[in-house]
mmCIF file of C-alpha atoms in Angstrom:
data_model
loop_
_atom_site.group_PDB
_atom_site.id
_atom_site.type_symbol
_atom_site.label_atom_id
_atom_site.label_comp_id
_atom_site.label_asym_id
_atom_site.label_seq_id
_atom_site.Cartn_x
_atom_site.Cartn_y
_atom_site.Cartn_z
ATOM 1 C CA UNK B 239 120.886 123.769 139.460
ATOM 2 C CA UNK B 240 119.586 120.419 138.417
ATOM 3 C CA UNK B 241 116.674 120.662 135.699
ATOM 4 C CA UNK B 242 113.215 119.192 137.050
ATOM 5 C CA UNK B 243 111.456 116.320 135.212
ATOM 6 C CA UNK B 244 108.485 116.237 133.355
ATOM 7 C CA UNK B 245 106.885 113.455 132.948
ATOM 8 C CA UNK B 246 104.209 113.633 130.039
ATOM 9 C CA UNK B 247 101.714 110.409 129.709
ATOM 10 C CA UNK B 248 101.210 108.257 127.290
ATOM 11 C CA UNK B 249 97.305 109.207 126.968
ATOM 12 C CA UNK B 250 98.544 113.070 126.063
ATOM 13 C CA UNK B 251 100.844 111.247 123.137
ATOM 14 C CA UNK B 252 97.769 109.209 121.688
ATOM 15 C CA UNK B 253 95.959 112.442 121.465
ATOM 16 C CA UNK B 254 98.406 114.240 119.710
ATOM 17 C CA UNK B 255 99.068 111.607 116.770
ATOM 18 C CA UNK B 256 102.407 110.434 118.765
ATOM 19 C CA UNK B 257 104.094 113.811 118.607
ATOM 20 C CA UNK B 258 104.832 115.618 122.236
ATOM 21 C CA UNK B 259 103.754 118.710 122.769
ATOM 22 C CA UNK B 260 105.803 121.458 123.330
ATOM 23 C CA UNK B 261 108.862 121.061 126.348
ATOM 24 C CA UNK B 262 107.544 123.698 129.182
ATOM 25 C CA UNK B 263 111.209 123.905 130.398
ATOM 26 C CA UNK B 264 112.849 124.291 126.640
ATOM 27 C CA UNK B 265 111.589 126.834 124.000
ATOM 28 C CA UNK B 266 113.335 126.182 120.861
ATOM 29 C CA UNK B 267 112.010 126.853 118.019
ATOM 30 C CA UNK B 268 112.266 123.503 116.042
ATOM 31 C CA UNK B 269 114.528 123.961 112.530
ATOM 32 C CA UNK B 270 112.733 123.203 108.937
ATOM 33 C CA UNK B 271 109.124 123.674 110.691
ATOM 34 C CA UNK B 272 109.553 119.906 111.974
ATOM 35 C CA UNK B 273 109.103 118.989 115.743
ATOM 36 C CA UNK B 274 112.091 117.635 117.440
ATOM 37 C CA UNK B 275 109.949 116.003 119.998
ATOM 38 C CA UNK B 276 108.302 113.973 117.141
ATOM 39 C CA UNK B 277 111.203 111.015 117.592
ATOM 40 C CA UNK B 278 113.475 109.424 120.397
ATOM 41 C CA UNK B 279 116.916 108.429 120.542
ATOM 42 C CA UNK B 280 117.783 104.700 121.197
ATOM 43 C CA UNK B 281 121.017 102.920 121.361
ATOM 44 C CA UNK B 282 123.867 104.217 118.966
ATOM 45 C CA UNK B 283 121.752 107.217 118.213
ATOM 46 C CA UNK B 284 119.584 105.675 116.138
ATOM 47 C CA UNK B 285 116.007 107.369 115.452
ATOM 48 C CA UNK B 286 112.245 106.277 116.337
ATOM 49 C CA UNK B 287 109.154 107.967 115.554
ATOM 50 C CA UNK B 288 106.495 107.511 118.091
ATOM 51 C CA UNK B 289 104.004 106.540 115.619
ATOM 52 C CA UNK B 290 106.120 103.957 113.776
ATOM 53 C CA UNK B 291 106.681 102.042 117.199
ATOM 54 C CA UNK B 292 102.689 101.815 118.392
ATOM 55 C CA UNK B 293 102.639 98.390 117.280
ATOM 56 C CA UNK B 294 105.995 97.601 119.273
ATOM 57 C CA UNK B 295 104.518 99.567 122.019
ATOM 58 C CA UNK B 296 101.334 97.735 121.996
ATOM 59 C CA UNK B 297 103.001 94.215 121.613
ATOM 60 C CA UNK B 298 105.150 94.587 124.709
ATOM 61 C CA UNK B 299 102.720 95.991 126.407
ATOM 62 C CA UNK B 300 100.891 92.992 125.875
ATOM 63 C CA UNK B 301 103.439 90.740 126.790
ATOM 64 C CA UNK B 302 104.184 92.304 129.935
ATOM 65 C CA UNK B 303 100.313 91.896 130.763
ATOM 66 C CA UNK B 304 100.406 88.260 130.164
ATOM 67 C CA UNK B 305 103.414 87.489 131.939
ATOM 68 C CA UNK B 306 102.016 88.851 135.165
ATOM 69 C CA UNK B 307 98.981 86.564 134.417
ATOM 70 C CA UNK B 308 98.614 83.615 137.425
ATOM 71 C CA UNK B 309 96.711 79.983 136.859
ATOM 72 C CA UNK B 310 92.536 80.065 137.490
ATOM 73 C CA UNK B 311 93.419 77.418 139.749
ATOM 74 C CA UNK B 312 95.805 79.805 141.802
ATOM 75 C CA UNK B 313 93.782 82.978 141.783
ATOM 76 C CA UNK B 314 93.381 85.104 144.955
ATOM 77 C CA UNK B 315 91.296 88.196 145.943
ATOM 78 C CA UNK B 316 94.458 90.370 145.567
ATOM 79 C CA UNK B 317 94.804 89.651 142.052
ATOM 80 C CA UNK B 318 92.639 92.223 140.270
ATOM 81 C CA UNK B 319 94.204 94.777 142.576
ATOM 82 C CA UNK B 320 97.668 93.677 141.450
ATOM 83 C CA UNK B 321 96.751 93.921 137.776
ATOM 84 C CA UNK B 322 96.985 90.449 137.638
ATOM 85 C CA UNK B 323 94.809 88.822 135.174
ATOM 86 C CA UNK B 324 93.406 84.572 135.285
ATOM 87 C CA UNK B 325 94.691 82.025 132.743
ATOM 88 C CA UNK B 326 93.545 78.459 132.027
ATOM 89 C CA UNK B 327 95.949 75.772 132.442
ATOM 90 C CA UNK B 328 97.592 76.517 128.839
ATOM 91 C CA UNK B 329 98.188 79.709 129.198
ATOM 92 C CA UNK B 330 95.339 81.049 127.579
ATOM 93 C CA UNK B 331 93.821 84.515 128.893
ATOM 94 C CA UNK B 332 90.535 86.363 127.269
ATOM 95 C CA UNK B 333 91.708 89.056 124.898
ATOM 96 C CA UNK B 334 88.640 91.263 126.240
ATOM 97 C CA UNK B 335 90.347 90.926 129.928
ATOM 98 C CA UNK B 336 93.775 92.052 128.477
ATOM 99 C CA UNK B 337 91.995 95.260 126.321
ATOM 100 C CA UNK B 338 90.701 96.288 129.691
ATOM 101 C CA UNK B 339 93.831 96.142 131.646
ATOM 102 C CA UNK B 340 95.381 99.810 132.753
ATOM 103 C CA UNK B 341 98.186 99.249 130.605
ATOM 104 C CA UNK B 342 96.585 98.525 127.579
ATOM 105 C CA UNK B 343 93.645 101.424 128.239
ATOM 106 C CA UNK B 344 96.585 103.774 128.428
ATOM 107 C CA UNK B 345 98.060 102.818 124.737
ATOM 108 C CA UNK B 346 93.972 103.153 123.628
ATOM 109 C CA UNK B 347 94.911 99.343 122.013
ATOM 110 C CA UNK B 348 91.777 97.589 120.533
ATOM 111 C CA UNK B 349 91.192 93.722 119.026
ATOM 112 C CA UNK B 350 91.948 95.645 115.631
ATOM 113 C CA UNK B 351 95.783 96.457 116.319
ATOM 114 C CA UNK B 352 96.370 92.975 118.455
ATOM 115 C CA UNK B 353 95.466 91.343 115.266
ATOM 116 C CA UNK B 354 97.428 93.506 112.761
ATOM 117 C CA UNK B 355 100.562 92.740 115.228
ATOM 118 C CA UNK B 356 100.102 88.535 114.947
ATOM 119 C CA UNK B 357 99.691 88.993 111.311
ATOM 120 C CA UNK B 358 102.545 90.820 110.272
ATOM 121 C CA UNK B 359 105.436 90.410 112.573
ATOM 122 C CA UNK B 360 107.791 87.318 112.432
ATOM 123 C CA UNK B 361 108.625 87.493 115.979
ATOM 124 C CA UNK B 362 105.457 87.993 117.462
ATOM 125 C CA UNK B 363 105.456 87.641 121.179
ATOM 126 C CA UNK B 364 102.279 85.599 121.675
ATOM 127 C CA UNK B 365 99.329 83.854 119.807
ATOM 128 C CA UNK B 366 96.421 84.795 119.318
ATOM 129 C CA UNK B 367 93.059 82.457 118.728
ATOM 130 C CA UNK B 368 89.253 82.570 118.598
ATOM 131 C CA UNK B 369 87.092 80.209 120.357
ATOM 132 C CA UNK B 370 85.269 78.480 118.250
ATOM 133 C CA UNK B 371 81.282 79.789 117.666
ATOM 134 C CA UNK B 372 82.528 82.925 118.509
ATOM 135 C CA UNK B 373 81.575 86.614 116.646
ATOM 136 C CA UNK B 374 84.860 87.426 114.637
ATOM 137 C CA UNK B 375 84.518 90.953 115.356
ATOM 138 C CA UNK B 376 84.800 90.802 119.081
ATOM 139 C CA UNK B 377 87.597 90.799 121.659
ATOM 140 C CA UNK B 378 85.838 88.710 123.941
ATOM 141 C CA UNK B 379 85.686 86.091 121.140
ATOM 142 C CA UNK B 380 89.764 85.674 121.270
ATOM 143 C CA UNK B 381 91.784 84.200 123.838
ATOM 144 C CA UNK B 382 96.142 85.266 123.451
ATOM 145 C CA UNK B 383 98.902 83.689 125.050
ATOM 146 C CA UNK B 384 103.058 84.030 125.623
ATOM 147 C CA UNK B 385 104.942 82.645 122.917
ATOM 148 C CA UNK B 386 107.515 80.460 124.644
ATOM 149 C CA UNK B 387 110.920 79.566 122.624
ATOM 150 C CA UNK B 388 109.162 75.790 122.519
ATOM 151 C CA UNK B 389 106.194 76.823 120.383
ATOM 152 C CA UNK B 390 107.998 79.979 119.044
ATOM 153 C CA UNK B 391 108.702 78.677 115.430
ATOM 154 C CA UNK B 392 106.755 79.337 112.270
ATOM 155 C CA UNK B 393 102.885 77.900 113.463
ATOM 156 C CA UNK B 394 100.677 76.501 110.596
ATOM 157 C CA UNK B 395 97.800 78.831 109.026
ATOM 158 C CA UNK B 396 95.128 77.694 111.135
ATOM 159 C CA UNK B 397 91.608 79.242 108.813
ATOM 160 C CA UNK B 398 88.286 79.704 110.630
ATOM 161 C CA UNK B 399 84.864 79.929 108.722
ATOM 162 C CA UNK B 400 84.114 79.247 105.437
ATOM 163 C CA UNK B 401 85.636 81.004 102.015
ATOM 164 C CA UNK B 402 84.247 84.230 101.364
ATOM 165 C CA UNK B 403 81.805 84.731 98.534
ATOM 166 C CA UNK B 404 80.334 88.010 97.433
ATOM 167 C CA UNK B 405 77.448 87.413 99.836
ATOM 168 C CA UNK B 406 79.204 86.591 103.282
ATOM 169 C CA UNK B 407 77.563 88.889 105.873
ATOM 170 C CA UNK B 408 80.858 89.861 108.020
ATOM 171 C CA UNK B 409 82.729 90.677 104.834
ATOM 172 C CA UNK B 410 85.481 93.199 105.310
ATOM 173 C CA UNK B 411 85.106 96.535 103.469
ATOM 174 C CA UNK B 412 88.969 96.514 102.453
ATOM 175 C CA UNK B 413 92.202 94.056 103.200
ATOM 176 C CA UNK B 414 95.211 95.548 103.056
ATOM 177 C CA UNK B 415 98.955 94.369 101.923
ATOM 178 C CA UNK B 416 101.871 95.986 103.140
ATOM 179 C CA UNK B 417 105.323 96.517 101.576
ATOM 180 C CA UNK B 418 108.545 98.536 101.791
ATOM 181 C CA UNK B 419 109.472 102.065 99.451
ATOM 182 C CA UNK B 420 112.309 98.929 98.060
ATOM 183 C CA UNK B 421 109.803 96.330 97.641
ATOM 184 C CA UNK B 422 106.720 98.217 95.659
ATOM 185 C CA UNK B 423 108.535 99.344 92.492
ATOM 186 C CA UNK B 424 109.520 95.188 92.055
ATOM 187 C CA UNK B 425 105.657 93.926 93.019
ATOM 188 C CA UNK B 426 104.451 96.716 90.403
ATOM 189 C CA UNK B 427 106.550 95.519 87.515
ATOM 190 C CA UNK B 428 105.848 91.722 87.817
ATOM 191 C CA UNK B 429 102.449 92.985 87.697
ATOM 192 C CA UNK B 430 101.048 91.905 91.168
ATOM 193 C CA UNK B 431 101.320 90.809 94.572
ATOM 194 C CA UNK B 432 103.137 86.613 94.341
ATOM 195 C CA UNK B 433 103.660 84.618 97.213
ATOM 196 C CA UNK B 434 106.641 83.997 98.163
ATOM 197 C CA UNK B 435 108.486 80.648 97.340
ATOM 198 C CA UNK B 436 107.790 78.689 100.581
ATOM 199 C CA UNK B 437 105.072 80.170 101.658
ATOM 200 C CA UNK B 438 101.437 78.810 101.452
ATOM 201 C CA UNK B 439 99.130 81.840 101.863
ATOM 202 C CA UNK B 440 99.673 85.896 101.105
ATOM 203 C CA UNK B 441 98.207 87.598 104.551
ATOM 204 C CA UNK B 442 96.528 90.755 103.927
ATOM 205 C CA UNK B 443 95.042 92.858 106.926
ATOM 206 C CA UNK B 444 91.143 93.552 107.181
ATOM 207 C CA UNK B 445 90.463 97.571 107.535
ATOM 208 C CA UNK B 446 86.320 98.756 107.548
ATOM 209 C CA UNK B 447 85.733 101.325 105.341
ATOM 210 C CA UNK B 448 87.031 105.260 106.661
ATOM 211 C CA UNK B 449 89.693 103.186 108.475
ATOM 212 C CA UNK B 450 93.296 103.261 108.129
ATOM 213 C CA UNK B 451 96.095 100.863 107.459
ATOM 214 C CA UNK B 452 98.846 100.044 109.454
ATOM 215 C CA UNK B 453 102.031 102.342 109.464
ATOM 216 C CA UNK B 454 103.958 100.211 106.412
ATOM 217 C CA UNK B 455 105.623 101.941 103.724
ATOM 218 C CA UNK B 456 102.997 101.091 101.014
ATOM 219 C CA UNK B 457 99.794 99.867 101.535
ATOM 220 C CA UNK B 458 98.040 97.662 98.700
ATOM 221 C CA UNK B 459 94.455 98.049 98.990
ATOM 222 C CA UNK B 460 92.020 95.855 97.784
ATOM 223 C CA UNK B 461 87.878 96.093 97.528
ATOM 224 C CA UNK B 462 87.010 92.150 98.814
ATOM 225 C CA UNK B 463 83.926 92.451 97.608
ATOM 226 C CA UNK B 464 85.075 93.471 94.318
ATOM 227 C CA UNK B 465 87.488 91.214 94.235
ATOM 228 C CA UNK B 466 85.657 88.078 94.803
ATOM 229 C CA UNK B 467 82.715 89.160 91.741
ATOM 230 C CA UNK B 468 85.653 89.864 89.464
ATOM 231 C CA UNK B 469 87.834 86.526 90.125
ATOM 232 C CA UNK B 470 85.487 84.136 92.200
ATOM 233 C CA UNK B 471 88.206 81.638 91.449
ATOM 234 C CA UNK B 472 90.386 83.581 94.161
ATOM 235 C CA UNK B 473 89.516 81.841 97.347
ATOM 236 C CA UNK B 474 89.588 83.986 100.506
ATOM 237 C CA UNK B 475 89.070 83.341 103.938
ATOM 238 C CA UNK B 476 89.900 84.062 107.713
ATOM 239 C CA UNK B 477 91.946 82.506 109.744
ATOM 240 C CA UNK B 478 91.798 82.654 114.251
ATOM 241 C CA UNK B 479 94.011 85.677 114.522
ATOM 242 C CA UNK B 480 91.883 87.725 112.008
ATOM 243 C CA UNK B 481 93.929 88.463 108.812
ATOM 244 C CA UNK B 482 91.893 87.342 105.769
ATOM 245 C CA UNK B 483 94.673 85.209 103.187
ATOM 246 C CA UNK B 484 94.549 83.346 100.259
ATOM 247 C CA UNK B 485 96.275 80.341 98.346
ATOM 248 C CA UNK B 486 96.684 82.145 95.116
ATOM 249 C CA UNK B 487 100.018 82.576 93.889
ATOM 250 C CA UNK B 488 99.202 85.903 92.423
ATOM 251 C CA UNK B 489 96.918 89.157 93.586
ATOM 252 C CA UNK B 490 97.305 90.736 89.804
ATOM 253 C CA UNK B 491 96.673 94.811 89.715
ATOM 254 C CA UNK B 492 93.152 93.993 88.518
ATOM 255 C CA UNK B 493 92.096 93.625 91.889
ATOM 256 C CA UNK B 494 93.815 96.340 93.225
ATOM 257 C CA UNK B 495 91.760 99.453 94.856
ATOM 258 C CA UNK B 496 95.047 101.556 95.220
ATOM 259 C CA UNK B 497 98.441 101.773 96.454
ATOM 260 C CA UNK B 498 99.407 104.428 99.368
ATOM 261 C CA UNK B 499 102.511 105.384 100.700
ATOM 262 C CA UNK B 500 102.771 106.336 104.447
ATOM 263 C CA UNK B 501 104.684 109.276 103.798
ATOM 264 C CA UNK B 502 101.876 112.361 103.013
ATOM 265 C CA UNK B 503 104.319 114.288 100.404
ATOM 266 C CA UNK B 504 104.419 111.054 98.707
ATOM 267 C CA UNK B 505 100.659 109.770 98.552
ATOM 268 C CA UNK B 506 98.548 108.194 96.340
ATOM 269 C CA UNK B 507 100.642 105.508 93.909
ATOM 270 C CA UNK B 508 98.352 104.298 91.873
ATOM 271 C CA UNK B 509 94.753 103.417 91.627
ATOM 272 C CA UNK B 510 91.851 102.054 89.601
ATOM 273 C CA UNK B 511 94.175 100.323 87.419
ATOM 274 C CA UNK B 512 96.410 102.865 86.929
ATOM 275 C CA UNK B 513 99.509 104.278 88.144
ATOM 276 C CA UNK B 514 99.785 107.658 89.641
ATOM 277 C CA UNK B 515 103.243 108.335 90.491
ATOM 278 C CA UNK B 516 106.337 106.293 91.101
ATOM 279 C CA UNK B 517 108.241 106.255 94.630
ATOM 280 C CA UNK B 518 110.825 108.725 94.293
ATOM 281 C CA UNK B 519 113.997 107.630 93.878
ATOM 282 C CA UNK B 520 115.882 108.334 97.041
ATOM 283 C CA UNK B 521 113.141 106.152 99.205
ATOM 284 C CA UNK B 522 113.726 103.187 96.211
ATOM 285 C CA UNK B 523 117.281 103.090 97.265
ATOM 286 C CA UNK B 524 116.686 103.495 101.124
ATOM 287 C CA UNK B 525 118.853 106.916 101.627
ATOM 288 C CA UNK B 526 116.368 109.400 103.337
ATOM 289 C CA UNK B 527 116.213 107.228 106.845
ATOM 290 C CA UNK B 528 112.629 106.204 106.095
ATOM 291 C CA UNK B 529 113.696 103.004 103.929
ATOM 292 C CA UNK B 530 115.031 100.160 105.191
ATOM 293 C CA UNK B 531 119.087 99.389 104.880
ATOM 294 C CA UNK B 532 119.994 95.656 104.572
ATOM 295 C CA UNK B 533 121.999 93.758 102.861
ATOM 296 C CA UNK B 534 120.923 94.189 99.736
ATOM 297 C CA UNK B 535 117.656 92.130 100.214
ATOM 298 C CA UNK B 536 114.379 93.069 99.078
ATOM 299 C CA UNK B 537 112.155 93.867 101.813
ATOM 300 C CA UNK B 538 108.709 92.455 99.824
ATOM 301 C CA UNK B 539 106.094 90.381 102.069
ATOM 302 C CA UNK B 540 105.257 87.258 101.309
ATOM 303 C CA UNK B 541 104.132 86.227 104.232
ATOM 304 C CA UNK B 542 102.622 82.971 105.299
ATOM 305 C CA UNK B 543 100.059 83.355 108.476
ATOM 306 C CA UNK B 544 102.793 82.920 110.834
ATOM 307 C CA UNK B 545 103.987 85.857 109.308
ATOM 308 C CA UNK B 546 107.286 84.761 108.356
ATOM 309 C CA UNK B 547 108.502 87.381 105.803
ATOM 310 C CA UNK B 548 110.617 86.425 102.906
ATOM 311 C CA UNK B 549 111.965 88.400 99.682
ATOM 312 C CA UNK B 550 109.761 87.834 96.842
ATOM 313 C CA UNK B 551 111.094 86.085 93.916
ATOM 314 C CA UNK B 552 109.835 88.092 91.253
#
């Protein structure tokens, strides 16, 4: 007899941290107190966790809404119904009409993770901007389009405001940097974050305080506040897709708040100037799954605002 279906939504996954619950046709108990519903199998047997892939999830689900997107100029009564949402003749559709499409109410996606996906991923599938005039910390102040293969290569940094001083009013509480278990260990012992040759910013992520960063290995934390009081000379500021980056070639551990690894039974690396624990050994030399195999390279962002990664020279 052929085994029925069971279809569990996406909503029920965001509610559970990205783990399934428990199969209602298949009761068995899961080895090592781990949940085998936590991951998915993709081509050649390869593993995803749920969590990991948000930001993939979110990002196509984005793309999928803007590709179904018609001209003002061509709009019809139907649309709405369709899911189809209005663009201006560029391709250009509000970011606050996206958020509020089915698709993206599902995921629970906010301005928050649309702009940690345009600042960290090389291949981003569209662009993000804010109109001009416009409150930073609003979705209905940014407009996103497609990337096409013509405009698809690295875009300049494109900076919004003015630098940040210790007495700008929408100052983030924290920005973020993210690196790999490989890459840490190597910024650590040159003493700081350096941008990479090529590269003219370092891109860090803005996170309020009681917030969290996004699911990279390590997370460098910084106070901004504290940061700009204890090297003013350290110019700051935001650019239209919302990261906050800087010219400097180096973020030395002076400014650091503390470093965090994703992984819980790893934890706290260092903080307040001083280190707490190393990454073990086995996630330094990418055996446990969790770190990333390449060719040898050294998986350390220094990122320009396109966020085109490259290995760190250091």
């Amino acid at each position: 007899m052929a085994a029925a279906s069971v279809f569990i939504p996406l909503s029920t996954i965001n509610q559970n941290g990205g783990v399934l619950p428990p199969s209602a046709l298949v009761q068995h108990n899961p080895r090592h107190g781990r949940s085998r519903a936590a991951s998915t199998k993709g081509k050649g047997g390869r593993t995803y966790s749920v969590i990991e892939d948000h930001d993939v999830t979110i990002a196509k689900a984005v793309a999928f809404v803007l590709k179904r997107s018609v001209l003002e100029s061509e709009a019809s009564d139907d649309d709405e119904e369709a899911g189809h949402l209005h663009s201006d003749a560029e391709g250009w559709v509000s970011l606050d009409q996206v958020l509020e499409h089915s698709k993206m109410i599902e995921l629970g996606a906010t301005l928050e993770d649309v702009q940690r996906i345009v600042s960290t991923s090389n291949k981003s599938r569209f662009t993000l901007r804010q109109v001009p005039g416009t409150a930073a910390n609003e979705a209905v102040a940014y407009q996103v389009r497609p990337n096409s293969k013509r405009n698809a290569v690295s875009a300049p940094v494109v900076l919004v405001g003015e630098p940040f001083t210790a007495k700008t009013a929408d100052l983030p509480d924290f920005i973020v940097y993210e690196t790999s278990y490989q890459g840490y260990p190597l910024i650590l012992a040159a003493g700081g974050i350096k941008r990479a040759g090529g590269s003219t910013h370092l891109s860090f992520s803005p996170v309020t305080a009681g917030g969290r960063a996004n699911d990279a290995d390590v997370s460098i934390w910084i106070d901004l506040r504290s940061a700009l009081e204890a090297a003013p000379e350290v110019k700051w500021q935001r650019t239209v897709s919302g990261s906050i980056v800087t010219t400097a070639e180096e973020i030395p551990e002076a400014l650091w708040k503390k470093a965090v690894a994703r992984r819980s039974d790893v934890g706290l690396l260092f903080e307040d100037g001083e280190v707490r624990q190393e990454v073990p050994e086995a996630l330094r030399k990418g055996t446990k799954g969790k770190g990333k195999k390449g060719k040898g390279s050294l998986q350390i962002r220094g990122e320009d605002e396109s966020g085109s990664a490259s290995a760190s020279d250091e």
